[in-house]
XYZ file of C-alpha atoms in Angstrom:
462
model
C 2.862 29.649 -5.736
C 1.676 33.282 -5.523
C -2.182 33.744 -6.869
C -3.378 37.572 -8.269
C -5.916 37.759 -10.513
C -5.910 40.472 -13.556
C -8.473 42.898 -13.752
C -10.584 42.981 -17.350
C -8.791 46.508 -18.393
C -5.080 45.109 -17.350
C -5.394 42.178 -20.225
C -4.899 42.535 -23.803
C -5.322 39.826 -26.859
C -2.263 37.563 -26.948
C -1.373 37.497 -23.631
C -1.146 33.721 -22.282
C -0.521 31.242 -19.281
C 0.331 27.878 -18.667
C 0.154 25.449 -16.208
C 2.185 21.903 -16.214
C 0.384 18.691 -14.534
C 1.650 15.150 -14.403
C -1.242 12.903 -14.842
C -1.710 9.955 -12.228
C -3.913 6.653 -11.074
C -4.312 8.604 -8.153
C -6.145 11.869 -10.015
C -8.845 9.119 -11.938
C -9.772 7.953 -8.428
C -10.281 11.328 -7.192
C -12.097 12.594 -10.233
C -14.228 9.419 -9.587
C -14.922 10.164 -6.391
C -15.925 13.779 -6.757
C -17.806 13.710 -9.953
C -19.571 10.124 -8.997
C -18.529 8.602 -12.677
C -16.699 5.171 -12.578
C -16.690 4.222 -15.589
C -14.323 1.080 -15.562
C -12.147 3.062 -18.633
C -10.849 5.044 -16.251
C -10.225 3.163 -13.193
C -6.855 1.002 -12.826
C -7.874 -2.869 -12.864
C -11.750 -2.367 -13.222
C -13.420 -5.649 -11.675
C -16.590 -5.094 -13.323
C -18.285 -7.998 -16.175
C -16.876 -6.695 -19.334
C -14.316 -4.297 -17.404
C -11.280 -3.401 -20.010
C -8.133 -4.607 -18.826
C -5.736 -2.091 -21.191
C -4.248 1.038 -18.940
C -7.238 3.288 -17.828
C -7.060 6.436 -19.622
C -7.939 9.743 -18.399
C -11.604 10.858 -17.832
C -12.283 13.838 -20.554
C -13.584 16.144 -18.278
C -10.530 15.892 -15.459
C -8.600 16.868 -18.311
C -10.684 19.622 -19.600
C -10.505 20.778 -15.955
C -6.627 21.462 -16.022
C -7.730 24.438 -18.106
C -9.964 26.259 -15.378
C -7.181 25.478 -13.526
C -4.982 28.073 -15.592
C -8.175 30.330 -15.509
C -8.526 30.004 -12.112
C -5.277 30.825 -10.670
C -3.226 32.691 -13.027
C -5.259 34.097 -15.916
C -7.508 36.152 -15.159
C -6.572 34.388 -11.723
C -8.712 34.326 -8.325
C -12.270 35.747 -8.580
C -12.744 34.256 -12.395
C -16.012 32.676 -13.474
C -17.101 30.696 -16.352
C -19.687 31.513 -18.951
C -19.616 28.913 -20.637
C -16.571 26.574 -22.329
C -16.182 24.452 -26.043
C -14.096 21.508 -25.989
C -13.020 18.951 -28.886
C -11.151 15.995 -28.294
C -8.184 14.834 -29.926
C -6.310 12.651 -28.221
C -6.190 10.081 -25.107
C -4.120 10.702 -22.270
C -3.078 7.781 -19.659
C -1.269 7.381 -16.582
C 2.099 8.739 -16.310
C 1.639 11.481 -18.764
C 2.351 14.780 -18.300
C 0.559 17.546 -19.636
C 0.737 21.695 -20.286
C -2.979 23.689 -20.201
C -2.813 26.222 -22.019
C -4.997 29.544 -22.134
C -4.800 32.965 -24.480
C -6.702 36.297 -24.635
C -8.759 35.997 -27.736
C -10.992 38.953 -27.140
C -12.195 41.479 -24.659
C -16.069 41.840 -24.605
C -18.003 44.748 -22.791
C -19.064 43.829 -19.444
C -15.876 42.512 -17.977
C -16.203 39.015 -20.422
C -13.120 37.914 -21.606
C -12.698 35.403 -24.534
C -10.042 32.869 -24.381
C -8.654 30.064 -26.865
C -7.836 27.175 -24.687
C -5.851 23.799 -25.274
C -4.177 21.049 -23.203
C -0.901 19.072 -24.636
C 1.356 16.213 -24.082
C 4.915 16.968 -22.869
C 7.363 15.595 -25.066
C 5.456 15.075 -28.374
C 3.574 18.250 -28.731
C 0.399 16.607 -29.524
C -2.713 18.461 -29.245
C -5.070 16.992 -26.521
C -7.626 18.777 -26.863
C -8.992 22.833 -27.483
C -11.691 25.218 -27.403
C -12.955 28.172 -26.108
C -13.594 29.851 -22.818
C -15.646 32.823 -21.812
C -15.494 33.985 -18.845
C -16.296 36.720 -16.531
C -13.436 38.824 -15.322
C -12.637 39.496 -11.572
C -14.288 42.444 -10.350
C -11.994 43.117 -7.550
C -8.195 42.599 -6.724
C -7.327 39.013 -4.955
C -3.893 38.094 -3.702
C -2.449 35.248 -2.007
C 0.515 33.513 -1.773
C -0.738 29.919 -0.739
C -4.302 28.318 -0.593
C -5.097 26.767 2.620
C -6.462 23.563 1.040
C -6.826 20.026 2.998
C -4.463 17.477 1.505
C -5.779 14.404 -0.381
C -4.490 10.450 0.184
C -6.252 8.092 -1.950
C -7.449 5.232 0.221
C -6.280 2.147 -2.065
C -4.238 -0.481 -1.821
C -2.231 -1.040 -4.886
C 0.848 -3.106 -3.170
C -1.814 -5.697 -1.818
C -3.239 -5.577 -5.653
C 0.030 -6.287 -7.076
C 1.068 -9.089 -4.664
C -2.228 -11.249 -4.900
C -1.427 -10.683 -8.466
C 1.392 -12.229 -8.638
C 0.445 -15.164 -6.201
C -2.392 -16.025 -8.745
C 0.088 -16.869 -10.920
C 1.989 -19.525 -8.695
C 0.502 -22.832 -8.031
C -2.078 -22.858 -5.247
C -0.047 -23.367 -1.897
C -1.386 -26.641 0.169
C -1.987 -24.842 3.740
C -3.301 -26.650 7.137
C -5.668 -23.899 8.163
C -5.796 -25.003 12.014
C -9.578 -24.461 13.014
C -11.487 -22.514 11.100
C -14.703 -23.168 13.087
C -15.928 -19.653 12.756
C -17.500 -17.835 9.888
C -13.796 -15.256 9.504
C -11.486 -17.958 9.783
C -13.208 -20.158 7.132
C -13.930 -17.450 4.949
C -10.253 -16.123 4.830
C -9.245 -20.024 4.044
C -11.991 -19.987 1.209
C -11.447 -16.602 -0.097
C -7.827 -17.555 -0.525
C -8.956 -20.549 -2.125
C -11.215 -19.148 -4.683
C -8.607 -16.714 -6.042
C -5.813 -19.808 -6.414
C -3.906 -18.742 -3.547
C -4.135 -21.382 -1.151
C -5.099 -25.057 -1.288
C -6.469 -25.534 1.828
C -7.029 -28.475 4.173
C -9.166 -27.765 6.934
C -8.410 -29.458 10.336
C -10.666 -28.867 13.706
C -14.326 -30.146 14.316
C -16.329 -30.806 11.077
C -19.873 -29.938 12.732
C -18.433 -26.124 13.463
C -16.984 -26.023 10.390
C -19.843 -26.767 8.528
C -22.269 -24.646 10.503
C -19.992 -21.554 9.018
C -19.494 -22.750 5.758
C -23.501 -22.765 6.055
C -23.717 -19.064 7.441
C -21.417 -17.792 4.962
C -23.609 -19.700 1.740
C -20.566 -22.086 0.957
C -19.363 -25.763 0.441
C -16.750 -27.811 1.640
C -17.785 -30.128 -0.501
C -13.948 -29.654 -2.484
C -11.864 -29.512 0.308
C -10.336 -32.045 2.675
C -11.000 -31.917 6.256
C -9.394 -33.931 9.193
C -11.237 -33.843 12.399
C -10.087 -33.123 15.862
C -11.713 -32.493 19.033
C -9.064 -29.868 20.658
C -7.382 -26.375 19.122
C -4.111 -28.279 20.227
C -4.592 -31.353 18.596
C -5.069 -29.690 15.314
C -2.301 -27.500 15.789
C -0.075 -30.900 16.400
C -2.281 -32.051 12.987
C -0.659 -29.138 11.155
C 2.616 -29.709 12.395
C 2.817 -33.521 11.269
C 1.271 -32.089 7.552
C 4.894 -29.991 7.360
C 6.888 -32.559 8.710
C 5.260 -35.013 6.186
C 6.216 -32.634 3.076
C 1.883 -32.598 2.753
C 1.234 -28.912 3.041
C 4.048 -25.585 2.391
C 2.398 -23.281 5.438
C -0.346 -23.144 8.316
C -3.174 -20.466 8.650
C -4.520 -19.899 12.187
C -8.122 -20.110 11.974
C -10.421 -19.721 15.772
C -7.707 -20.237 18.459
C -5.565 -18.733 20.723
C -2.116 -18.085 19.279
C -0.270 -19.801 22.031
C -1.998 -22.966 21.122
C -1.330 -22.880 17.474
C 2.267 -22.025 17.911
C 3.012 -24.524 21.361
C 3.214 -27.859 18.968
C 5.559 -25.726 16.597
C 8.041 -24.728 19.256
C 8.682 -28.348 20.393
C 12.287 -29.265 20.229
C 12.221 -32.158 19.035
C 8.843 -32.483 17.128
C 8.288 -29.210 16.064
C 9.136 -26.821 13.361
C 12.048 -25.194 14.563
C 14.993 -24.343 12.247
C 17.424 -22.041 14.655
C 15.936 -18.830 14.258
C 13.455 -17.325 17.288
C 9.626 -17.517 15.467
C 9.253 -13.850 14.297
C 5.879 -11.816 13.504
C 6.272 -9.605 10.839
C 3.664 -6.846 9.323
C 3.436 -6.029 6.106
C 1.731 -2.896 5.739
C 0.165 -1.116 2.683
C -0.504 2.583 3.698
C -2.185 4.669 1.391
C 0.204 7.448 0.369
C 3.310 5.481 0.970
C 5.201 4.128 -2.131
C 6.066 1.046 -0.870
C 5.013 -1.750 1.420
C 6.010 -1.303 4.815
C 6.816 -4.220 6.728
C 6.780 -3.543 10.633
C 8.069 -6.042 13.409
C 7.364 -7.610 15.511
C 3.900 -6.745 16.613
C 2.651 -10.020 18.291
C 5.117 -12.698 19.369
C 8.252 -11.289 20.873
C 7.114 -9.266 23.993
C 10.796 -7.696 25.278
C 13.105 -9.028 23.108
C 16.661 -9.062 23.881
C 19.865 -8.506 21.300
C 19.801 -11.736 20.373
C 16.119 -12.024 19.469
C 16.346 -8.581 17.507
C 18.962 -10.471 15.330
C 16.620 -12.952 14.162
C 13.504 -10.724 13.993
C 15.347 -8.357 11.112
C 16.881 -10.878 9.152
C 13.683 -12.665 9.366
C 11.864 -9.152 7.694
C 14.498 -9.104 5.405
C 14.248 -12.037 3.897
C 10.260 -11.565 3.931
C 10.941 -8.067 1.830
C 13.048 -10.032 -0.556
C 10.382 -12.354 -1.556
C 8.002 -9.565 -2.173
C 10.305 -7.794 -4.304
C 12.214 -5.426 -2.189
C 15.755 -6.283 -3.605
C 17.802 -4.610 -0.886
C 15.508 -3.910 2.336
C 16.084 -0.721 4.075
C 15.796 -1.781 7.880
C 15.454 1.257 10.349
C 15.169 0.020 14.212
C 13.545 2.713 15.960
C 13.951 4.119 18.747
C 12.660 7.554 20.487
C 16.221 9.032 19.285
C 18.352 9.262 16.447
C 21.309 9.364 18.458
C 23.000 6.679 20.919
C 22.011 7.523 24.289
C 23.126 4.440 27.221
C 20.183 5.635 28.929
C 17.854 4.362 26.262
C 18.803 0.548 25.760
C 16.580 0.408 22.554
C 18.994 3.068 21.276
C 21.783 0.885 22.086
C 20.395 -2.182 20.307
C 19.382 -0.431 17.167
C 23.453 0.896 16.648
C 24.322 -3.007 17.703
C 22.390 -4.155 14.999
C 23.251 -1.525 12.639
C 27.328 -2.295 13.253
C 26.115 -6.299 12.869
C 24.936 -5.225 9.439
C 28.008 -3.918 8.206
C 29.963 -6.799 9.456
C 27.450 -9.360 7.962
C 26.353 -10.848 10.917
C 22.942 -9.907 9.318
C 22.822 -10.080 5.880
C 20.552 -9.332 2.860
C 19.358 -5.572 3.674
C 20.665 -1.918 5.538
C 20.202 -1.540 8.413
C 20.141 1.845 10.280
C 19.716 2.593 13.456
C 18.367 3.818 16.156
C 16.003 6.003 14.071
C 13.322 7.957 15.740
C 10.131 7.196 13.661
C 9.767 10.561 11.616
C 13.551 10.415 10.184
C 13.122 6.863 9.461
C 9.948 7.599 7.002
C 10.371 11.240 6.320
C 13.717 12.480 4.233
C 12.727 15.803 4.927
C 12.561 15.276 8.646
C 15.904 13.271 8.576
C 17.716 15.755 6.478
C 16.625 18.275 9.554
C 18.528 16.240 11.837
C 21.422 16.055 9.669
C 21.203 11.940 8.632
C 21.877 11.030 5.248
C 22.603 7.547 5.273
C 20.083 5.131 2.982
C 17.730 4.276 5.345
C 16.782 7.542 6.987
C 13.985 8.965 5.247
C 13.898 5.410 3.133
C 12.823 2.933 5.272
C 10.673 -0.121 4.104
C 10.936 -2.050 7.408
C 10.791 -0.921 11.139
C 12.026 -2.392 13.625
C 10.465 -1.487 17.192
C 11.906 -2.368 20.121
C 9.116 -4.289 22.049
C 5.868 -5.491 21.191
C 3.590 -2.453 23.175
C 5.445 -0.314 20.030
C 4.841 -2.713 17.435
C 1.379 -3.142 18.412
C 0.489 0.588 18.617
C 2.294 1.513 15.295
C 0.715 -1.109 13.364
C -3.132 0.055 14.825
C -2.154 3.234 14.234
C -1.370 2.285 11.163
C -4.411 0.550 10.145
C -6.961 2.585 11.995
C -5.708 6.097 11.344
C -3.734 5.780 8.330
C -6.335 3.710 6.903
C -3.338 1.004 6.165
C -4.538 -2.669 5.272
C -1.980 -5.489 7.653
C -0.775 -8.855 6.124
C 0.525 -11.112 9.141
C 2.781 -13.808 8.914
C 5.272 -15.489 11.123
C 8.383 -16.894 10.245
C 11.396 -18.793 11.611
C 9.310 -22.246 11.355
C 10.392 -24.786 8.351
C 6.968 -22.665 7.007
C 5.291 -19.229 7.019
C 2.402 -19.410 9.339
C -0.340 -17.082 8.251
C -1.830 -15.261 11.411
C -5.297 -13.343 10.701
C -7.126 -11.607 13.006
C -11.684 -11.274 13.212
C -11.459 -7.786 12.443
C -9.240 -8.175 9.249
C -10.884 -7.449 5.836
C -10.842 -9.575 2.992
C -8.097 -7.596 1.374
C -5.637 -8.380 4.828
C -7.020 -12.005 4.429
C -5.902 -12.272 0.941
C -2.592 -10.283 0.888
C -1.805 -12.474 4.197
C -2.215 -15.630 1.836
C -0.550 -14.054 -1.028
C 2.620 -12.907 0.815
C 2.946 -16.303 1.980
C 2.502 -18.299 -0.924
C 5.213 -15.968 -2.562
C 7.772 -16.460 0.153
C 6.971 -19.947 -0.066
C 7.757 -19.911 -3.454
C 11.077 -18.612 -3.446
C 11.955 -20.778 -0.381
C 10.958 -24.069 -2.685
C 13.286 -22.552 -5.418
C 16.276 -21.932 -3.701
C 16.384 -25.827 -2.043
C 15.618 -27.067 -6.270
């Protein structure tokens, strides 16, 4: 967009401009943020006592400010100041809507003051938003510029997380052996969970640790039942005799080593096998990104081979489903988008891609190999000439060892400011892994993701 303003003595009465701005959740946030008023009316799903719970509409004064907008860069343009402005309100706007600011010469006043008529409406029904009247100061000298150099903005939220708990709060509370939660994280994720009807938790490991917790954290466990055991690995074997007895639908991992909780699960003959390799699968909610992004595996499989790959994308795939991803787009990375026998991860990712198409793995697309910016970025896959569904598309990556799952998923969460829901699958249940440093947020959407998969497995075996 090219910016020049318009000196005082090049306007005349009746000339006008117009901007066009679609209206988001994303824009009420920001106006919150800069202008310090969050007022629950216009914030998506206010929490607060009292908090509405119809759509959030539009703060008044973010839409009054699509008019210095018009002021600002087109008419006069760059160098404008106010004098003062008149509003009157006339309608609401809300998420979704899209809107045209108006301004129009009303008058030219001595001193370089320009009078303007002013008025914001709603695409598609013409309805007057609101109107009033500007004064301003012209600009005294002549600005151009083609582009502003302005930082962009990502709203740090988590609306996929929001949506899935959501919807888990509506299924019945999932029984869940949370394997010892002797420390004050572990028992709170368990509780937490609890408290917002995801989980229905029985607690297994030492009841002295657990309680001491339950104290720090200014809770009971008064409503829960506990089984005690004196080892990490006899209350993983605890959890895996609740599954095989039909008593509980998943596992949590509370304080232990991950090797112990999953050892009793692997057993051949006592375990929870059910012919698939156990898989550990991400999913990811990165602000800016309009989807979840599920990214595997990050912390089981070290070097997996073919074989192993097979397992860990149908496994994704039929994690995606459950949350609502219909038809997964699958993208196995690689450093290339092109085969190269030098690169065995390359060679993989175009096995599994031909395995796809033959339905040797079924339930999603899979592309591959993908180099990470043409598997997220259309614009940086068009550049290389891929136009399949995946490039550009993809809601689950596929890395070729655990080093790159583990980096992309920190990265993820640490840079990108992304919030991690782990779970691992391939057992008879979904075994909910949380980590110290995981929020509430990852504690809950962990819980919620499970209970959902859960879910649909116990429907498709009615």
């Amino acid at each position: 967009m090219n910016f020049e303003s318009r000196m005082w003595d090049e306007l005349e009465p009746g000339m006008s401009a117009e901007l066009r701005r679609l209206c988001t959740a994303d824009d009420f946030y920001v106006f919150a943020a800069a202008s310090g008023n969050h007022n629950p009316m216009h914030l998506p799903q206010g929490e607060g006592e009292g908090a509405p719970k119809a759509e959030p509409v539009a703060p008044g004064m973010f839409v009054a400010s699509l008019i210095s907008a018009v002021l600002g860069n087109i008419l006069p343009g760059p160098g404008t100041l106010y004098r003062s402005q008149t509003l009157t309100f006339h309608e609401r706007v809300r998420d979704g809507e899209e809107l045209i600011s108006k301004v129009t010469v009303k008058a030219k006043e001595p001193g370089g003051i320009l009078v303007l008529a002013t008025e914001v409406r709603r695409v598609g029904d013409d309805r007057l938003i609101l109107e009033g009247e500007a004064r301003v100061e012209a600009p005294k000298t002549k600005i151009h510029y083609e582009e502003l150099d302005a930082p962009g903005l990502i709203v740090q939220r988590h609306r996929h997380f929001e949506a899935l708990i959501a919807k888990a709060e509506h299924l019945p509370a999932m029984a869940t052996a949370v394997v010892c939660p002797v420390e004050e994280s572990a028992l709170d994720g368990a509780l937490i969970s609890a408290e917002h009807h995801l989980l229905a938790p029985i607690l297994i490991g030492n009841p002295d640790k657990m309680a001491k917790a339950a104290k720090a954290l200014g809770k009971s466990l008064d409503a829960y039942e506990i089984i005690a055991t004196e080892t990490d690995r006899e209350a993983a074997q605890k959890a895996v005799e609740l599954v095989r007895a039909g008593r509980v639908e998943a596992i949590m991992k509370g304080h232990l080593h991950t090797d112990d909780l999953l050892h009793p699960m692997l057993d051949k003959q006592a375990g929870l096998r059910i012919g698939r390799r156990f898989t550990h699968i991400f999913v990811m909610d990165v602000p800016g990104v309009s989807h979840p992004l599920l990214v595997t595996d990050a912390a089981i499989n070290i070097a997996p081979d073919l074989a192993t790959k097979v397992d860990i994308v149908q496994n994704a795939i039929d994690l995606a489903i459950s949350i609502g991803i219909e038809v997964p787009k699958v993208g196995v990375l690689s450093a290339v988008e092109t085969v190269n026998p030098a690169m065995p991860s390359s060679i993989d990712a175009a096995l599994l891609s031909k395995m796809a198409e033959r339905g040797q793995i079924k339930g999603g697309i899979v592309d591959g190999p993908l180099a990470m910016d043409n598997a997220v970025d259309l614009g940086a896959a068009r550049t290389k000439g891929l136009r399949g569904e995946v490039a550009g598309h993809a809601e689950v990556l596929v890395v070729p060892g655990i080093d790159a799952g583990n980096m992309l998923a920190k990265q993820l969460a640490y840079i990108s400011h992304a919030e991690g829901a782990g779970l691992v699958l391939g057992a008879k249940v979904p075994v909910i892994l949380n980590s110290r440093s995981d929020s509430a947020m990852a504690r809950l959407a962990s819980a919620a993701v499970a209970a959902i998969h859960a879910n649909r497995l116990r429907e498709a075996r009615l």
